[in-house]
């Protein structure tokens, strides 16, 4: 018969298993999986970690650890990810929201209050929902080619009390109307980068949301001229296009903006000093 274990012992064993599988941040992930299983926050974990863990719960925890050891992303195992202070449901149908993308929201927020906003390649809906949560929008539309992604976005919108339209569309093809601000986090990974992605990304996140063509710029070449036709320009806070980019794509994407008549084109760096957002207005 197996000796009864404490929650802490189970986490230590989980961390060891994850280290053996070369999982980054093994100790942290082992504890976060335990918090997911128990429903505890960090304070409850500290208070209860030496208690005996029920056997069925331990077995469930070990199954989740094995999934993480197989390099399945932690967020797909727990089903959620935090972004801009909000918790979003995520599944393998959507890209996992990343802290880098928060810069896109931060840059767009001052331009969005009371405006018509379109989020292209919306995925989980995290960008549009964060914008609508922190700034009242006149109209909020999220577009994505994936029906499964739109179902997740709709769920997240309802969860956070955001009224939005979710449109299945190849970029802007099926979207109706004009907008004051368009934001997008399109696929921008190059063919070479796709071959060297971490297992958590390359083997689990949707290729549809990652691969941006041989040089990673395919979607920008289509998006920028399409967005130009749908933007209402002529005011300081109108006619803005903001896109997330790969860290080596700032110059090329900014050039696309300028060639399509955008003004005040700027490349914004993230907190690590890497090019992350390009913005411009008509």
CSV table of C-alpha atoms in Angstrom, one decimal:
chain,number,residue,atom,x,y,z
A,1,UNK,CA,0.0,0.0,0.0
A,2,UNK,CA,1.3,3.4,-0.9
A,3,UNK,CA,2.3,5.7,2.0
A,4,UNK,CA,0.1,8.7,2.4
A,5,UNK,CA,1.7,11.9,1.0
A,6,UNK,CA,1.3,15.5,1.9
A,7,UNK,CA,0.4,18.1,-0.8
A,8,UNK,CA,3.9,19.4,-0.5
A,9,UNK,CA,5.4,16.0,-1.1
A,10,UNK,CA,3.3,15.6,-4.2
A,11,UNK,CA,4.4,18.9,-5.5
A,12,UNK,CA,8.1,18.1,-4.9
A,13,UNK,CA,7.6,14.8,-6.8
A,14,UNK,CA,5.8,16.7,-9.6
A,15,UNK,CA,8.6,19.2,-9.9
A,16,UNK,CA,11.2,16.4,-10.1
A,17,UNK,CA,9.2,14.7,-12.9
A,18,UNK,CA,9.0,18.0,-14.8
A,19,UNK,CA,12.7,18.7,-14.4
A,20,UNK,CA,13.4,15.2,-15.8
A,21,UNK,CA,11.3,16.2,-18.8
A,22,UNK,CA,13.3,19.5,-19.1
A,23,UNK,CA,10.2,21.6,-18.6
A,24,UNK,CA,11.1,25.3,-18.0
A,25,UNK,CA,10.0,26.6,-14.6
A,26,UNK,CA,9.4,23.1,-13.3
A,27,UNK,CA,8.9,24.0,-9.7
A,28,UNK,CA,6.5,26.8,-10.4
A,29,UNK,CA,4.5,24.7,-12.8
A,30,UNK,CA,4.2,21.9,-10.3
A,31,UNK,CA,2.8,24.2,-7.7
A,32,UNK,CA,0.4,25.9,-10.2
A,33,UNK,CA,-0.9,22.6,-11.2
A,34,UNK,CA,-1.6,21.8,-7.6
A,35,UNK,CA,-3.4,25.1,-7.1
A,36,UNK,CA,-5.5,24.2,-10.1
A,37,UNK,CA,-6.3,20.8,-8.7
A,38,UNK,CA,-7.2,22.0,-5.2
A,39,UNK,CA,-8.7,25.4,-6.1
A,40,UNK,CA,-6.3,27.0,-3.6
A,41,UNK,CA,-4.6,30.4,-4.0
A,42,UNK,CA,-1.1,30.9,-2.8
A,43,UNK,CA,-2.2,31.7,0.7
A,44,UNK,CA,-4.3,28.6,1.0
A,45,UNK,CA,-1.4,26.5,-0.4
A,46,UNK,CA,0.9,27.8,2.4
A,47,UNK,CA,-1.6,27.0,5.1
A,48,UNK,CA,-2.5,23.5,3.8
A,49,UNK,CA,0.6,22.1,2.1
A,50,UNK,CA,1.5,19.8,4.9
A,51,UNK,CA,-1.9,18.1,5.1
A,52,UNK,CA,-2.4,14.6,3.7
A,53,UNK,CA,-3.5,14.6,0.1
A,54,UNK,CA,-6.5,12.3,-0.7
A,55,UNK,CA,-5.5,9.5,-3.1
A,56,UNK,CA,-8.0,10.3,-5.9
A,57,UNK,CA,-6.8,13.9,-5.9
A,58,UNK,CA,-3.1,12.8,-6.0
A,59,UNK,CA,-3.8,10.5,-8.9
A,60,UNK,CA,-5.5,13.3,-10.8
A,61,UNK,CA,-2.6,15.6,-10.0
A,62,UNK,CA,-0.1,13.1,-11.3
A,63,UNK,CA,-2.0,12.8,-14.6
A,64,UNK,CA,-1.8,16.5,-15.1
A,65,UNK,CA,1.9,16.5,-14.3
A,66,UNK,CA,2.4,13.8,-17.0
A,67,UNK,CA,0.6,16.0,-19.5
A,68,UNK,CA,2.9,18.9,-18.6
A,69,UNK,CA,5.9,16.6,-18.8
A,70,UNK,CA,4.8,15.8,-22.4
A,71,UNK,CA,5.3,19.6,-23.0
A,72,UNK,CA,1.6,20.4,-23.2
A,73,UNK,CA,1.3,24.0,-22.3
A,74,UNK,CA,0.3,24.7,-18.7
A,75,UNK,CA,-2.5,27.0,-19.9
A,76,UNK,CA,-4.2,24.3,-22.0
A,77,UNK,CA,-4.1,22.0,-19.0
A,78,UNK,CA,-5.6,24.5,-16.6
A,79,UNK,CA,-7.8,26.0,-19.3
A,80,UNK,CA,-7.0,29.6,-18.5
A,81,UNK,CA,-4.5,32.5,-18.8
A,82,UNK,CA,-4.3,35.9,-17.3
A,83,UNK,CA,-4.0,38.9,-19.6
A,84,UNK,CA,-4.3,42.6,-18.7
A,85,UNK,CA,-5.5,41.7,-15.2
A,86,UNK,CA,-8.4,39.5,-16.6
A,87,UNK,CA,-8.6,35.7,-16.8
A,88,UNK,CA,-9.4,34.2,-20.2
A,89,UNK,CA,-10.5,30.7,-21.1
A,90,UNK,CA,-8.0,29.1,-23.6
A,91,UNK,CA,-8.1,25.8,-25.5
A,92,UNK,CA,-5.8,24.4,-28.3
A,93,UNK,CA,-8.1,26.3,-30.7
A,94,UNK,CA,-6.6,29.6,-29.7
A,95,UNK,CA,-3.2,31.1,-29.2
A,96,UNK,CA,-2.3,31.5,-25.5
A,97,UNK,CA,-2.4,35.2,-24.6
A,98,UNK,CA,1.1,36.6,-23.9
A,99,UNK,CA,2.4,39.5,-21.8
A,100,UNK,CA,4.1,40.9,-24.9
A,101,UNK,CA,0.7,41.5,-26.5
A,102,UNK,CA,-0.3,43.7,-23.5
A,103,UNK,CA,1.7,46.5,-25.2
A,104,UNK,CA,-0.7,46.4,-28.1
A,105,UNK,CA,-3.6,47.0,-25.7
A,106,UNK,CA,-1.7,49.7,-23.8
A,107,UNK,CA,-0.9,51.6,-27.1
A,108,UNK,CA,-4.5,51.3,-28.4
A,109,UNK,CA,-6.4,52.2,-25.2
A,110,UNK,CA,-5.9,56.0,-25.4
A,111,UNK,CA,-7.4,55.9,-28.9
A,112,UNK,CA,-10.4,53.7,-28.3
A,113,UNK,CA,-12.8,55.4,-25.8
A,114,UNK,CA,-16.1,55.9,-27.5
A,115,UNK,CA,-14.8,54.6,-30.8
A,116,UNK,CA,-15.6,51.8,-33.3
A,117,UNK,CA,-12.9,49.2,-32.8
A,118,UNK,CA,-12.1,46.1,-34.9
A,119,UNK,CA,-9.8,43.3,-33.7
A,120,UNK,CA,-8.5,41.2,-36.5
A,121,UNK,CA,-7.2,37.7,-35.8
A,122,UNK,CA,-9.0,38.0,-32.5
A,123,UNK,CA,-8.3,34.4,-31.2
A,124,UNK,CA,-9.4,34.2,-27.6
A,125,UNK,CA,-10.7,37.7,-27.8
A,126,UNK,CA,-8.3,38.9,-25.2
A,127,UNK,CA,-7.2,42.2,-27.0
A,128,UNK,CA,-10.7,43.4,-27.9
A,129,UNK,CA,-12.2,42.3,-24.5
A,130,UNK,CA,-9.4,44.1,-22.6
A,131,UNK,CA,-10.0,47.2,-24.6
A,132,UNK,CA,-13.7,47.1,-24.1
A,133,UNK,CA,-13.3,46.4,-20.4
A,134,UNK,CA,-11.0,49.4,-19.7
A,135,UNK,CA,-12.5,51.8,-22.3
A,136,UNK,CA,-16.2,52.1,-23.3
A,137,UNK,CA,-16.4,51.3,-27.0
A,138,UNK,CA,-19.1,52.6,-29.4
A,139,UNK,CA,-18.8,49.3,-31.4
A,140,UNK,CA,-16.6,46.3,-30.7
A,141,UNK,CA,-16.0,43.7,-33.4
A,142,UNK,CA,-13.7,40.7,-33.3
A,143,UNK,CA,-12.9,38.8,-36.5
A,144,UNK,CA,-11.2,35.4,-36.9
A,145,UNK,CA,-11.1,32.8,-39.6
A,146,UNK,CA,-11.5,30.0,-37.0
A,147,UNK,CA,-15.1,29.2,-35.9
A,148,UNK,CA,-13.7,27.4,-32.9
A,149,UNK,CA,-11.7,30.4,-31.8
A,150,UNK,CA,-14.7,32.7,-32.1
A,151,UNK,CA,-16.6,30.4,-29.7
A,152,UNK,CA,-13.9,30.8,-27.2
A,153,UNK,CA,-13.9,34.6,-27.7
A,154,UNK,CA,-17.6,34.8,-27.3
A,155,UNK,CA,-17.4,32.8,-24.0
A,156,UNK,CA,-14.7,35.2,-22.8
A,157,UNK,CA,-16.7,38.2,-23.8
A,158,UNK,CA,-19.8,37.1,-21.9
A,159,UNK,CA,-17.6,36.2,-18.9
A,160,UNK,CA,-16.3,39.7,-18.7
A,161,UNK,CA,-19.6,41.4,-19.5
A,162,UNK,CA,-18.4,42.8,-22.9
A,163,UNK,CA,-20.8,43.3,-25.7
A,164,UNK,CA,-19.1,42.5,-29.0
A,165,UNK,CA,-19.8,41.1,-32.4
A,166,UNK,CA,-17.8,38.0,-33.4
A,167,UNK,CA,-17.4,37.5,-37.1
A,168,UNK,CA,-15.9,34.6,-39.0
A,169,UNK,CA,-13.8,36.3,-41.6
A,170,UNK,CA,-10.5,35.9,-43.5
A,171,UNK,CA,-9.0,39.1,-42.2
A,172,UNK,CA,-11.6,41.8,-43.1
A,173,UNK,CA,-13.4,40.0,-46.0
A,174,UNK,CA,-16.7,39.3,-44.1
A,175,UNK,CA,-16.6,42.3,-41.8
A,176,UNK,CA,-19.1,45.1,-42.4
A,177,UNK,CA,-18.7,48.8,-41.7
A,178,UNK,CA,-15.9,51.3,-41.1
A,179,UNK,CA,-13.9,51.7,-37.9
A,180,UNK,CA,-12.0,54.3,-36.0
A,181,UNK,CA,-9.3,51.9,-34.7
A,182,UNK,CA,-8.2,48.5,-36.0
A,183,UNK,CA,-5.9,46.3,-34.0
A,184,UNK,CA,-4.4,43.0,-34.9
A,185,UNK,CA,-2.0,40.3,-33.6
A,186,UNK,CA,-1.7,38.3,-36.9
A,187,UNK,CA,0.4,35.2,-37.5
A,188,UNK,CA,4.0,36.4,-38.0
A,189,UNK,CA,6.3,33.5,-37.3
A,190,UNK,CA,8.7,32.8,-40.2
A,191,UNK,CA,9.2,29.4,-41.8
A,192,UNK,CA,12.7,29.2,-40.2
A,193,UNK,CA,11.3,30.1,-36.8
A,194,UNK,CA,8.6,27.5,-37.1
A,195,UNK,CA,11.2,24.8,-37.2
A,196,UNK,CA,12.8,25.9,-33.9
A,197,UNK,CA,9.8,26.7,-31.7
A,198,UNK,CA,9.6,25.2,-28.2
A,199,UNK,CA,7.5,22.0,-28.1
A,200,UNK,CA,4.8,23.8,-26.1
A,201,UNK,CA,4.3,26.2,-29.0
A,202,UNK,CA,5.1,24.2,-32.2
A,203,UNK,CA,3.4,21.0,-31.2
A,204,UNK,CA,0.4,22.4,-29.4
A,205,UNK,CA,-0.6,26.0,-30.3
A,206,UNK,CA,-2.6,26.4,-33.6
A,207,UNK,CA,-0.3,26.8,-36.6
A,208,UNK,CA,-3.1,28.9,-38.1
A,209,UNK,CA,-2.4,31.5,-35.5
A,210,UNK,CA,1.4,31.3,-35.8
A,211,UNK,CA,2.7,30.9,-39.3
A,212,UNK,CA,3.0,34.1,-41.2
A,213,UNK,CA,4.5,32.8,-44.4
A,214,UNK,CA,8.1,32.3,-45.5
A,215,UNK,CA,9.3,35.7,-44.1
A,216,UNK,CA,6.5,36.2,-41.6
A,217,UNK,CA,5.0,39.2,-43.4
A,218,UNK,CA,2.3,37.6,-45.5
A,219,UNK,CA,-0.6,38.8,-43.3
A,220,UNK,CA,0.7,42.3,-43.0
A,221,UNK,CA,0.9,42.6,-46.8
A,222,UNK,CA,-2.8,41.8,-47.0
A,223,UNK,CA,-4.0,43.5,-43.8
A,224,UNK,CA,-2.5,47.0,-44.2
A,225,UNK,CA,-4.2,47.8,-47.5
A,226,UNK,CA,-7.5,46.1,-46.4
A,227,UNK,CA,-7.5,48.1,-43.1
A,228,UNK,CA,-6.9,51.4,-45.0
A,229,UNK,CA,-10.2,50.9,-46.9
A,230,UNK,CA,-12.1,50.4,-43.6
A,231,UNK,CA,-10.7,53.1,-41.5
A,232,UNK,CA,-12.4,56.5,-40.9
A,233,UNK,CA,-9.4,58.9,-40.9
A,234,UNK,CA,-9.2,62.6,-40.6
A,235,UNK,CA,-9.2,63.1,-36.8
A,236,UNK,CA,-6.4,62.8,-34.3
A,237,UNK,CA,-8.0,59.8,-32.6
A,238,UNK,CA,-9.5,58.2,-35.8
A,239,UNK,CA,-8.1,56.1,-38.5
A,240,UNK,CA,-5.5,54.3,-36.4
A,241,UNK,CA,-4.1,50.8,-37.2
A,242,UNK,CA,-2.0,49.1,-34.6
A,243,UNK,CA,-0.4,45.6,-35.1
A,244,UNK,CA,1.8,43.4,-33.1
A,245,UNK,CA,5.0,42.2,-34.9
A,246,UNK,CA,7.9,39.9,-34.5
A,247,UNK,CA,11.0,41.6,-33.0
A,248,UNK,CA,12.8,41.7,-36.3
A,249,UNK,CA,9.9,43.0,-38.4
A,250,UNK,CA,9.6,46.6,-37.3
A,251,UNK,CA,11.3,48.3,-40.2
A,252,UNK,CA,9.5,46.1,-42.9
A,253,UNK,CA,6.0,46.6,-41.4
A,254,UNK,CA,6.5,50.3,-40.8
A,255,UNK,CA,7.4,50.6,-44.5
A,256,UNK,CA,4.2,48.8,-45.4
A,257,UNK,CA,2.3,51.4,-43.4
A,258,UNK,CA,4.0,54.3,-45.1
A,259,UNK,CA,3.6,52.9,-48.6
A,260,UNK,CA,-0.1,52.6,-47.9
A,261,UNK,CA,-0.5,56.3,-46.9
A,262,UNK,CA,-0.4,56.0,-43.1
A,263,UNK,CA,1.0,58.9,-41.2
A,264,UNK,CA,2.7,59.2,-37.8
A,265,UNK,CA,4.0,55.7,-38.3
A,266,UNK,CA,5.9,54.5,-35.2
A,267,UNK,CA,7.5,51.3,-33.9
A,268,UNK,CA,7.0,50.7,-30.2
A,269,UNK,CA,9.4,48.6,-28.2
A,270,UNK,CA,8.3,46.3,-25.4
A,271,UNK,CA,9.8,46.3,-21.9
A,272,UNK,CA,12.6,44.0,-23.0
A,273,UNK,CA,13.6,46.6,-25.6
A,274,UNK,CA,12.4,44.6,-28.6
A,275,UNK,CA,10.3,46.0,-31.5
A,276,UNK,CA,6.7,44.8,-30.7
A,277,UNK,CA,4.0,47.2,-32.1
A,278,UNK,CA,3.7,49.3,-35.2
A,279,UNK,CA,1.1,52.0,-35.4
A,280,UNK,CA,0.0,54.7,-37.8
A,281,UNK,CA,-3.0,56.7,-38.8
A,282,UNK,CA,-4.6,58.0,-42.0
